[in-house]
Amino acid sequence: MGTMIGLKKQTNILTPFNIKGG
């Protein structure tokens, strides 16, 4: 789940990608 925090800034663009936890 560290990806969520790491890509928190890109969460807007990688919203579906973040939810997957990739």
Coordinates of C-alpha atoms in Angstrom, one line a residue:
M1 CA 0.0 0.0 0.0
G2 CA 3.1 2.2 0.0
T3 CA 2.4 2.9 -3.6
M4 CA -0.7 4.9 -2.7
I5 CA 1.4 7.3 -0.7
G6 CA 4.2 7.3 -3.2
L7 CA 1.9 8.2 -6.0
K8 CA -0.4 10.4 -3.9
K9 CA 0.5 13.3 -6.2
Q10 CA -0.3 11.3 -9.3
T11 CA -3.3 9.7 -7.7
N12 CA -5.4 12.0 -9.9
I13 CA -4.0 10.4 -13.0
L14 CA -3.4 6.9 -11.6
T15 CA -6.7 6.7 -9.6
P16 CA -7.7 3.3 -11.0
F17 CA -4.1 2.1 -10.9
N18 CA -3.7 3.1 -7.3
I19 CA -6.8 1.3 -6.2
K20 CA -5.4 -1.9 -7.7
G21 CA -2.3 -1.5 -5.6
G22 CA 0.0 -1.9 -8.6

